[in-house]
Tab-separated table of N, CA and C in Angstrom:
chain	number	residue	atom	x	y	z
A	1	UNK	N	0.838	-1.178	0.000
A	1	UNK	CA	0.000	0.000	0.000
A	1	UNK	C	0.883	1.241	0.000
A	2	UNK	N	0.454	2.034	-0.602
A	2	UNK	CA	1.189	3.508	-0.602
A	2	UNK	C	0.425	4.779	-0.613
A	3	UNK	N	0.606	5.933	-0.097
A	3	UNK	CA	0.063	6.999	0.340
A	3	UNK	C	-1.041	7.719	-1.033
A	4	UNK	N	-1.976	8.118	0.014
A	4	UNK	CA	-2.754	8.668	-1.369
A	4	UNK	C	-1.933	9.928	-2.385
A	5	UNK	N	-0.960	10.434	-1.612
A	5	UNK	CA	-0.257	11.672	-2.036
A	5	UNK	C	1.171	10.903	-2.816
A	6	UNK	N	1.416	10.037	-2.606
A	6	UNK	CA	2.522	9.385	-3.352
A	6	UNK	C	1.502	8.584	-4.576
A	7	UNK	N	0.700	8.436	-4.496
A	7	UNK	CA	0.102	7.248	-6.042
A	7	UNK	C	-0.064	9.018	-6.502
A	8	UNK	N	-0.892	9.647	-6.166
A	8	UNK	CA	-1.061	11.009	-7.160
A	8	UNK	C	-0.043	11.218	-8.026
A	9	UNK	N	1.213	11.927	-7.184
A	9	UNK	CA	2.410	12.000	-7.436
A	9	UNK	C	3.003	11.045	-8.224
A	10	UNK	N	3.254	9.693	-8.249
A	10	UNK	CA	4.027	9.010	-8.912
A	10	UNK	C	3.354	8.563	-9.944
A	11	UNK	N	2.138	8.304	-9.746
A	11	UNK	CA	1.525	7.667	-11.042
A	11	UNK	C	0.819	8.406	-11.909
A	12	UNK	N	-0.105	9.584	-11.202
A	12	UNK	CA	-1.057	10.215	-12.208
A	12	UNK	C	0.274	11.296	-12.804
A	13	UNK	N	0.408	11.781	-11.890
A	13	UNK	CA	1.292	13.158	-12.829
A	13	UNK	C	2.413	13.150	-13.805
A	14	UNK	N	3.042	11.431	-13.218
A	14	UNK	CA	4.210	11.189	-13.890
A	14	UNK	C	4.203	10.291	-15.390
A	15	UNK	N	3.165	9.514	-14.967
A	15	UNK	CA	2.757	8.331	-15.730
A	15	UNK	C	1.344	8.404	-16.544
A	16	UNK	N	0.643	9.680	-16.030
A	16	UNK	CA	-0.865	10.103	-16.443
A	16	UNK	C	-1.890	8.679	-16.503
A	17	UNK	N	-1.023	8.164	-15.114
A	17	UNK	CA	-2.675	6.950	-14.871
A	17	UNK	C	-3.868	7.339	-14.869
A	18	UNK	N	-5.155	7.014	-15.213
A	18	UNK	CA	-6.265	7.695	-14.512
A	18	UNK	C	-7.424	6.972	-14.278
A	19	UNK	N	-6.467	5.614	-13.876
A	19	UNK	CA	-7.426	5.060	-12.446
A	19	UNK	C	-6.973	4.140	-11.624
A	20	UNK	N	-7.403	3.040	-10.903
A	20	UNK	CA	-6.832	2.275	-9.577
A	20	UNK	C	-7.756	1.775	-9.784
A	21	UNK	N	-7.321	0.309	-9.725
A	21	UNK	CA	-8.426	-0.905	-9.712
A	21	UNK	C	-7.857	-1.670	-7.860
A	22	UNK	N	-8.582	-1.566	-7.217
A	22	UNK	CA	-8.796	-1.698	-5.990
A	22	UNK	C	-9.011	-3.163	-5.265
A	23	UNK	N	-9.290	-4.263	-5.142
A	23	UNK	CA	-9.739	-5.725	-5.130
A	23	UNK	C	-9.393	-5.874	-3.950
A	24	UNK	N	-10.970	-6.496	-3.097
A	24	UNK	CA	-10.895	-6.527	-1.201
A	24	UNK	C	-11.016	-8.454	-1.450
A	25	UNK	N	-10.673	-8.496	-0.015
A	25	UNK	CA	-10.750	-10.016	-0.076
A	25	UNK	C	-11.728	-10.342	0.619
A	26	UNK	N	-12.883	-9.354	0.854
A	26	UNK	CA	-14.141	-9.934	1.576
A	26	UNK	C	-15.259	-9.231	0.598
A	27	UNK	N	-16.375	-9.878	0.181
A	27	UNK	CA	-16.983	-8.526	-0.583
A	27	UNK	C	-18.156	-7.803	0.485
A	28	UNK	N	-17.920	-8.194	1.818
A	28	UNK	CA	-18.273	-7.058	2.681
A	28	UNK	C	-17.939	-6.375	2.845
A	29	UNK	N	-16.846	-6.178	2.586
A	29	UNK	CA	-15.782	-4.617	2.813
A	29	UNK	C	-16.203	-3.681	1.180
A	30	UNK	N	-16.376	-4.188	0.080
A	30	UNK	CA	-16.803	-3.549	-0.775
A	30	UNK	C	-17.516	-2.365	-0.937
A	31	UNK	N	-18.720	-1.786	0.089
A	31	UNK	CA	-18.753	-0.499	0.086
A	31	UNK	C	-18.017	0.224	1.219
A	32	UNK	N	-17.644	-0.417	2.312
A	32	UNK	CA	-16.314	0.194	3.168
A	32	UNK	C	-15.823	1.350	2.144
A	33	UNK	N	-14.884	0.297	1.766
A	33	UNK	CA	-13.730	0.461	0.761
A	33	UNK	C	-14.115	1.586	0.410
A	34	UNK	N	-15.332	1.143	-0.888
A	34	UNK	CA	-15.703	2.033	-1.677
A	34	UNK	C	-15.873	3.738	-0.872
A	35	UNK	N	-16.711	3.356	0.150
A	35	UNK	CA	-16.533	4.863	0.577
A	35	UNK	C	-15.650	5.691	1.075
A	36	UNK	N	-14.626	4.664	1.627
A	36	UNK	CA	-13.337	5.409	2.085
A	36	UNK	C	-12.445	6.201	1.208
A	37	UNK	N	-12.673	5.530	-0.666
A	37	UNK	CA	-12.024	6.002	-1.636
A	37	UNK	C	-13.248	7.487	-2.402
A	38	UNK	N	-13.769	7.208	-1.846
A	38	UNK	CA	-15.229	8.329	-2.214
A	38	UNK	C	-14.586	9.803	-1.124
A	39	UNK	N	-14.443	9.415	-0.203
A	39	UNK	CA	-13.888	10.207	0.773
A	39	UNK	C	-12.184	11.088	0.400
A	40	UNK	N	-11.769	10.383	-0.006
A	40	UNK	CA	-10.626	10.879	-0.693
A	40	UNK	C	-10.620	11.735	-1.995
A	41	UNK	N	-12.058	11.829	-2.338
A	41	UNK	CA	-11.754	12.667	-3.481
A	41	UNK	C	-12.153	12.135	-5.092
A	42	UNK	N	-12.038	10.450	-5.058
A	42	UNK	CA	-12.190	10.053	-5.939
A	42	UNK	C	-13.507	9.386	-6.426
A	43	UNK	N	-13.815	9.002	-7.371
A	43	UNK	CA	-15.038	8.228	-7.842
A	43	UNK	C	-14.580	6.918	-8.260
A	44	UNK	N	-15.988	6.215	-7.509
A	44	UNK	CA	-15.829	4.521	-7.558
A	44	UNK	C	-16.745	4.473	-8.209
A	45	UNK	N	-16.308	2.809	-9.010
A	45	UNK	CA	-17.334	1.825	-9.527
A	45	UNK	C	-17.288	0.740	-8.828
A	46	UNK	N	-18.177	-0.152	-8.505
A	46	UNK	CA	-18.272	-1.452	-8.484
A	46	UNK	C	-19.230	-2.078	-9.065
A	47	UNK	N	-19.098	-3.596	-8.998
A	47	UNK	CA	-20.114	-4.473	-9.625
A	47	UNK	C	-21.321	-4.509	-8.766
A	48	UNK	N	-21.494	-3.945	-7.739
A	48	UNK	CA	-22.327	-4.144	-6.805
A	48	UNK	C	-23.078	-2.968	-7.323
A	49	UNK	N	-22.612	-1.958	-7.470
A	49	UNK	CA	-23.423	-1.060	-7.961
A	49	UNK	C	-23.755	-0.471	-9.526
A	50	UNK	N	-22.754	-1.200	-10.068
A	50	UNK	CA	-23.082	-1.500	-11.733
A	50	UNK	C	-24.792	-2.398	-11.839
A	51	UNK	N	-24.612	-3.029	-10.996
A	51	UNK	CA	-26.008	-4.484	-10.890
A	51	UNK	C	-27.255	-3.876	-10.343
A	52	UNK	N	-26.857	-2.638	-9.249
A	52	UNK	CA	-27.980	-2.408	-9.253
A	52	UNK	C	-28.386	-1.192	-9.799
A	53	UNK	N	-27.680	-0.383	-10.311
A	53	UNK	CA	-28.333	0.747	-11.713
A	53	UNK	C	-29.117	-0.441	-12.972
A	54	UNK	N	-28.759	-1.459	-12.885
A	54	UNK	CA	-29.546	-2.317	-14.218
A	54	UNK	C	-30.563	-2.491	-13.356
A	55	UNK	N	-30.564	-2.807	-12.605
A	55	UNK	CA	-31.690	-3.316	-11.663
A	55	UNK	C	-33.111	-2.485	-12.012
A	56	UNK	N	-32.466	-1.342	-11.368
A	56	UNK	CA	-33.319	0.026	-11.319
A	56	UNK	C	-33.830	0.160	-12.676
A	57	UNK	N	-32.982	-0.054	-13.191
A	57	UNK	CA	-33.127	0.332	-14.954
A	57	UNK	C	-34.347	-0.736	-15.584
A	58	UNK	N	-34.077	-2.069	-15.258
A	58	UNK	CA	-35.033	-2.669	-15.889
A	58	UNK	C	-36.144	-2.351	-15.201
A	59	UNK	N	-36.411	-2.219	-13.940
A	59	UNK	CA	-37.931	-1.767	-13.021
A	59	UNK	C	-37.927	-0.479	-14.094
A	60	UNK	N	-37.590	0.457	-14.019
A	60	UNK	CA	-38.122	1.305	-14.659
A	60	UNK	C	-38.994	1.103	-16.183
A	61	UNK	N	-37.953	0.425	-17.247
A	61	UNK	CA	-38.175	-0.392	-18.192
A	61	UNK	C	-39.844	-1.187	-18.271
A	62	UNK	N	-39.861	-1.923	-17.033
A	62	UNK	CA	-41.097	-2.774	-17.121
A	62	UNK	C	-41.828	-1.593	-16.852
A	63	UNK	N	-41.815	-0.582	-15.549
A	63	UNK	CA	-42.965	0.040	-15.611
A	63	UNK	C	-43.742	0.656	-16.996
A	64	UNK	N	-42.654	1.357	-17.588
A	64	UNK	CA	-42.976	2.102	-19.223
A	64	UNK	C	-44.160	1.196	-19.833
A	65	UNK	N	-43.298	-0.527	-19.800
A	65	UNK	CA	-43.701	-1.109	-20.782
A	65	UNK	C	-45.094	-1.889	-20.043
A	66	UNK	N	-45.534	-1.780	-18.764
A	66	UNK	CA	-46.808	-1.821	-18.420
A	66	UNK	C	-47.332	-0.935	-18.614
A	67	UNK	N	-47.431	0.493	-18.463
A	67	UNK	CA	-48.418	1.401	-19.041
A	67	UNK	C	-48.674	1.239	-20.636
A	68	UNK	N	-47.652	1.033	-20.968
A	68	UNK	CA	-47.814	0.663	-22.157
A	68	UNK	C	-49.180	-0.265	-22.894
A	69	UNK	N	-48.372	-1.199	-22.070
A	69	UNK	CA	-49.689	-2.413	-21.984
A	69	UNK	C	-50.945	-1.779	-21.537
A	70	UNK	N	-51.388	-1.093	-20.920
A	70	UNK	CA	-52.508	-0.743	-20.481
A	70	UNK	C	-52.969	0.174	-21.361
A	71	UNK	N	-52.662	0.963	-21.667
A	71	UNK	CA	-53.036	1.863	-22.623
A	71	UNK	C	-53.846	1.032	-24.454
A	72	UNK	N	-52.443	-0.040	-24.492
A	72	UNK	CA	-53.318	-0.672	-25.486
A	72	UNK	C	-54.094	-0.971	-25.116
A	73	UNK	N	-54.259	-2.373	-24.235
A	73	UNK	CA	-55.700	-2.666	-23.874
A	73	UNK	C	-56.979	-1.497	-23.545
A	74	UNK	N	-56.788	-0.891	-23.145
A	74	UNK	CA	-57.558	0.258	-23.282
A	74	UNK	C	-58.093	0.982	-24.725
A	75	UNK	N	-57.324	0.900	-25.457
A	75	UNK	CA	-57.513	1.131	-26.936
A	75	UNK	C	-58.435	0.185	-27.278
A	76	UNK	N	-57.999	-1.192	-27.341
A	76	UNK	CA	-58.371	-2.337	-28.254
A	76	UNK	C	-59.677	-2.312	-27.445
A	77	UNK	N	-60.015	-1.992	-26.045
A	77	UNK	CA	-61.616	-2.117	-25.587
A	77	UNK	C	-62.334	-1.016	-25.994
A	78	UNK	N	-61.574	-0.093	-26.137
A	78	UNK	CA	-63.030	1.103	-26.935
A	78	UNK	C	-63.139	0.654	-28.573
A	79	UNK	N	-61.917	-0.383	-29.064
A	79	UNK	CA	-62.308	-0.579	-30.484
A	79	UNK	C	-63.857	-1.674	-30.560
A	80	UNK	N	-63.120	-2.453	-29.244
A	80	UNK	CA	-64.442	-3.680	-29.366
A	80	UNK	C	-65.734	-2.802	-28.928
A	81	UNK	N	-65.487	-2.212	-28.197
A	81	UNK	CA	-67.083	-1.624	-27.849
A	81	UNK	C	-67.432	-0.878	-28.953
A	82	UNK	N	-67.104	-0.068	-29.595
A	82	UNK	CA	-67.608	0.851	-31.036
A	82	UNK	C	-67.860	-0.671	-31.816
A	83	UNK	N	-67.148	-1.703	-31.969
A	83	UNK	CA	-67.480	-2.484	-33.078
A	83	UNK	C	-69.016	-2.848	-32.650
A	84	UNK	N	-68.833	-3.139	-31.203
A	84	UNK	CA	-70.499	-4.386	-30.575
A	84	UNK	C	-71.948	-2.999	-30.674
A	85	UNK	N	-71.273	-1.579	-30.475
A	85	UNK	CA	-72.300	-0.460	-30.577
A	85	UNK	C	-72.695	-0.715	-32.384
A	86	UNK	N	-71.929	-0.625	-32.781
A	86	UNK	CA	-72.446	-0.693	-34.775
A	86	UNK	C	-73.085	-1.766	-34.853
A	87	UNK	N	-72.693	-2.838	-34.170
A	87	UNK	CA	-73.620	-3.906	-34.437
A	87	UNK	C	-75.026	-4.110	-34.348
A	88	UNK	N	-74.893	-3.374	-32.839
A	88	UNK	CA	-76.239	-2.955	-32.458
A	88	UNK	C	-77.445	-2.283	-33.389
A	89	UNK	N	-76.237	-1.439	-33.863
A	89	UNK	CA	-77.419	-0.298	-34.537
A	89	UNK	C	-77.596	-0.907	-35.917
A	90	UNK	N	-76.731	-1.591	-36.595
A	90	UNK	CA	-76.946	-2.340	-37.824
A	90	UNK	C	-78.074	-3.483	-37.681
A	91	UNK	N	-78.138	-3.962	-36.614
A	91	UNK	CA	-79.023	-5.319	-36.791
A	91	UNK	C	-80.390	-4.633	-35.682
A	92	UNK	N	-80.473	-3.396	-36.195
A	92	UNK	CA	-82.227	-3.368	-35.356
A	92	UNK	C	-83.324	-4.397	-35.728
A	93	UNK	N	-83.397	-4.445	-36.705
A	93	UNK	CA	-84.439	-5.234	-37.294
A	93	UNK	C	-84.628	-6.656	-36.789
A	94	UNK	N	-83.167	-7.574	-36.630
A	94	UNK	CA	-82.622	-8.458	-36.175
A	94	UNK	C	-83.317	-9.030	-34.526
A	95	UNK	N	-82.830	-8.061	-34.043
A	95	UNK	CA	-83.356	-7.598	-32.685
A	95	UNK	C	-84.934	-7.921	-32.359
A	96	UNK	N	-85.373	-6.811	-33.540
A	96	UNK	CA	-87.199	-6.954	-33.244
A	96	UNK	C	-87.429	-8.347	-33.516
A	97	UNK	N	-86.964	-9.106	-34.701
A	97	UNK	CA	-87.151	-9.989	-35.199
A	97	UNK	C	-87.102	-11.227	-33.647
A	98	UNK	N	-86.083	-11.070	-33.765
A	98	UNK	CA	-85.435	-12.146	-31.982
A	98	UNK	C	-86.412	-11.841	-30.700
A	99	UNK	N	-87.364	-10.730	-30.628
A	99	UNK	CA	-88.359	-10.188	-29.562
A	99	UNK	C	-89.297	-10.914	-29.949
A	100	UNK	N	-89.637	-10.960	-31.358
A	100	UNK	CA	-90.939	-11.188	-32.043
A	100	UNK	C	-90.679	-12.999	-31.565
A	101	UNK	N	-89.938	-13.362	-32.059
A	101	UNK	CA	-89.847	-14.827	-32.153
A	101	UNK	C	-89.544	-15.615	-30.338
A	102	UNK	N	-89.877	-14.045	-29.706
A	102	UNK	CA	-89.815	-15.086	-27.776
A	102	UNK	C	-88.186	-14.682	-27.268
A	103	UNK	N	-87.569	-14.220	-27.673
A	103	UNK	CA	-86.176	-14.197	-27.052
A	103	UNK	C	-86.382	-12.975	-26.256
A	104	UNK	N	-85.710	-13.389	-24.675
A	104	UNK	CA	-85.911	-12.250	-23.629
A	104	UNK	C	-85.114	-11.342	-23.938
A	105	UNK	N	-84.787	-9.758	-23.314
A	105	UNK	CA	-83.605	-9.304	-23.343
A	105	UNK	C	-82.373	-9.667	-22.976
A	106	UNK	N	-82.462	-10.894	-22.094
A	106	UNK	CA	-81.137	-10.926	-21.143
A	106	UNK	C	-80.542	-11.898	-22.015
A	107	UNK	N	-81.471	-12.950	-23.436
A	107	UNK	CA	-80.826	-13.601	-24.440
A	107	UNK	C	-80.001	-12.599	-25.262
A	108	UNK	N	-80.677	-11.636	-25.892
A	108	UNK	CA	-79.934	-11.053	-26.780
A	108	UNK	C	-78.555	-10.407	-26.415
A	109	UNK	N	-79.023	-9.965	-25.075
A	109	UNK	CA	-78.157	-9.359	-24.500
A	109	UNK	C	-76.676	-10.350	-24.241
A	110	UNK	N	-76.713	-11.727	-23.794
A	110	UNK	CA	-76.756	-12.461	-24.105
A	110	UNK	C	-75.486	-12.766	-25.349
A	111	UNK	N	-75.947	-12.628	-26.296
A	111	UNK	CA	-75.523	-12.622	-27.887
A	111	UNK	C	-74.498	-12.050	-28.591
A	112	UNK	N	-75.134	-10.903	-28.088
A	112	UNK	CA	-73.962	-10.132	-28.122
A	112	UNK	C	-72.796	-9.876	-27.175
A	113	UNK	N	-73.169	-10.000	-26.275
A	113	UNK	CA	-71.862	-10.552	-25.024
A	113	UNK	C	-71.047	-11.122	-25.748
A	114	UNK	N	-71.597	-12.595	-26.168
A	114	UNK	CA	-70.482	-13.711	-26.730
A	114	UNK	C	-70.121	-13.591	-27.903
A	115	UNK	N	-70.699	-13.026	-28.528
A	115	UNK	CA	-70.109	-12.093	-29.724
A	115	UNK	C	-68.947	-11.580	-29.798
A	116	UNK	N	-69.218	-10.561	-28.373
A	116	UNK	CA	-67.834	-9.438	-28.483
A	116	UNK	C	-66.939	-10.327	-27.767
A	117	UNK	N	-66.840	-11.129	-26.799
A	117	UNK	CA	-65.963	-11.748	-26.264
A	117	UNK	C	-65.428	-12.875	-27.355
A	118	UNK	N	-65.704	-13.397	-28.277
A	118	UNK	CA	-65.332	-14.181	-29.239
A	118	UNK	C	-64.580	-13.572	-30.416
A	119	UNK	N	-64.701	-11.874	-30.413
A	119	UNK	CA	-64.386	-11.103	-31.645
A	119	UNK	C	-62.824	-10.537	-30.247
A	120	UNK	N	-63.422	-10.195	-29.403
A	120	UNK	CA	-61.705	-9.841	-28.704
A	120	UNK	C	-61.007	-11.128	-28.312
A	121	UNK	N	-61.472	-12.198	-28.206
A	121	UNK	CA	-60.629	-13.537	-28.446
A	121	UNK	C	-59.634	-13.557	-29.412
A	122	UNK	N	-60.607	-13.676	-31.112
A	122	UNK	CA	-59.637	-13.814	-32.340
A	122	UNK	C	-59.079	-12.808	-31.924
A	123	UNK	N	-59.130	-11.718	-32.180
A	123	UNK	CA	-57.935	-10.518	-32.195
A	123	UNK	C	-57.110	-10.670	-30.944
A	124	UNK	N	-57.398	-10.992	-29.760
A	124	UNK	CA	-56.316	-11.529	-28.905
A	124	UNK	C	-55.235	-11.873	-29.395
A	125	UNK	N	-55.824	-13.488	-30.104
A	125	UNK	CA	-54.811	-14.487	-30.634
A	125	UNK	C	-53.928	-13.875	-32.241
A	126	UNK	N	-54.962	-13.027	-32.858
A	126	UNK	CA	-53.913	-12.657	-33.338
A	126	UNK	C	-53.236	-11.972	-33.142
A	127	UNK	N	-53.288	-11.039	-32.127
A	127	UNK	CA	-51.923	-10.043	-32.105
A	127	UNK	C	-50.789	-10.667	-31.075
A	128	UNK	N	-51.210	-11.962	-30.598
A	128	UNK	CA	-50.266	-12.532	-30.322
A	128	UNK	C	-49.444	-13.730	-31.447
A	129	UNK	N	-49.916	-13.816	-32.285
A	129	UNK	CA	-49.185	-14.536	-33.418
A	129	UNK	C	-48.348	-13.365	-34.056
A	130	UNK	N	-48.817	-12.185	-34.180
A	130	UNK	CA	-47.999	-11.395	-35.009
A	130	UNK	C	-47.525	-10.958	-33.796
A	131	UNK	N	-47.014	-10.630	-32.428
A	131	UNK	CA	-46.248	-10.276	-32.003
A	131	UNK	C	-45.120	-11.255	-31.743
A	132	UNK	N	-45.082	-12.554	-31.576
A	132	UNK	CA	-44.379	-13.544	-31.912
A	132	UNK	C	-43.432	-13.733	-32.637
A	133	UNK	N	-44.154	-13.719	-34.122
A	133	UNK	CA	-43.563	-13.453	-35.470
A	133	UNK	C	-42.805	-12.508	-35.518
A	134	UNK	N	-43.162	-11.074	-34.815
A	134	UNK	CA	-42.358	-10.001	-34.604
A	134	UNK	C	-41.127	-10.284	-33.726
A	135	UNK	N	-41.038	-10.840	-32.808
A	135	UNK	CA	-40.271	-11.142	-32.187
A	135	UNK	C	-39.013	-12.139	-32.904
A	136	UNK	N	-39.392	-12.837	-33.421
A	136	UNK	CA	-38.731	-13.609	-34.164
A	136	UNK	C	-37.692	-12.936	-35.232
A	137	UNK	N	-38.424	-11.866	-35.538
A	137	UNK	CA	-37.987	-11.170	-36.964
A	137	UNK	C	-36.933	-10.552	-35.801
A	138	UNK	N	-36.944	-9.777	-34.914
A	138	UNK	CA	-35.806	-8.945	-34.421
A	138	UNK	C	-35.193	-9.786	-33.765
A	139	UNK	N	-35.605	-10.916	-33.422
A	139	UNK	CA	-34.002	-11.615	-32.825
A	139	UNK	C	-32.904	-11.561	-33.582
C-alpha cells in the first residue's frame, strides 16, 4: 500500500494513470472500501453497484412497458365496444325480429356478449401470433 499523495504524485502526474483498480478479499468490505475512496476525493465503480443501476433500470423499463400495456388494452376495448355499438345499430331489425320470435332481453343481450368476447378472443390471438412473429424477426 502507498500513500494517497505518493500514487497522485508518482503515477497520475508522472505516468498520467487515470485510475486504480482496488480488489478486497471480503466482498463485505466492498462499500467500506468504496466509501473510504469516495472520501478521498475520488469516484468509484463497483459491480455491486453497476447491478444495481440495471436493476433500477429494468424496473423502470417494465414500468414504461406496463403502461404501455394498459393503454393498449384500453384502446383495443373502446375498439371492441364501437365495433359491438355498430352492431347494435346495424341489426335493429334483427333484434325486433329475436323479440318477435320469444327471445328475452337478457338472451340477446346475451348474444352479443359472446359475440364481443369471441371477436376480442380472435384478435387476442392474433396479435399474439404477429407479435411472436415479430419477435422472431428482431431476434
Amino acid at each position: 500500500l502507498i500513500s494517497y499523495q505518493n500514487l497522485n504524485q508518482n503515477y497520475y502526474e508522472e505516468n498520467g494513470a487515470d485510475k486504480v483498480e482496488v480488489t478486497v478479499k471480503n466482498i463485505s468490505d466492498v462499500s467500506s472500501v468504496s466509501d473510504d475512496i469516495t472520501k478521498m476525493g475520488y469516484g468509484t465503480t463497483s459491480i455491486q453497484s453497476m447491478i444495481k443501476d440495471v436493476k433500477s433500470t429494468f424496473t423502470v423499463v417494465n414500468a414504461v412497458l406496463a403502461v404501455i400495456g394498459i393503454i393498449i388494452v384500453f384502446v383495443a376495448s373502446i375498439g371492441v365496444i364501437n365495433t359491438m355499438t355498430m352492431a347494435i345499430y346495424e341489426r335493429t331489425r334483427s333484434i325486433g325480429i329475436m323479440k318477435a320470435l320469444g327471445c328475452s332481453r337478457g338472451d340477446i343481450r346475451r348474444l352479443f356478449i359472446v359475440e364481443s368476447a369471441a371477436i376480442g378472443f380472435i384478435g387476442g390471438l392474433i396479435g399474439v401470433v404477429f407479435s411472436l412473429i415479430n419477435t422472431q424477426i428482431i431476434k
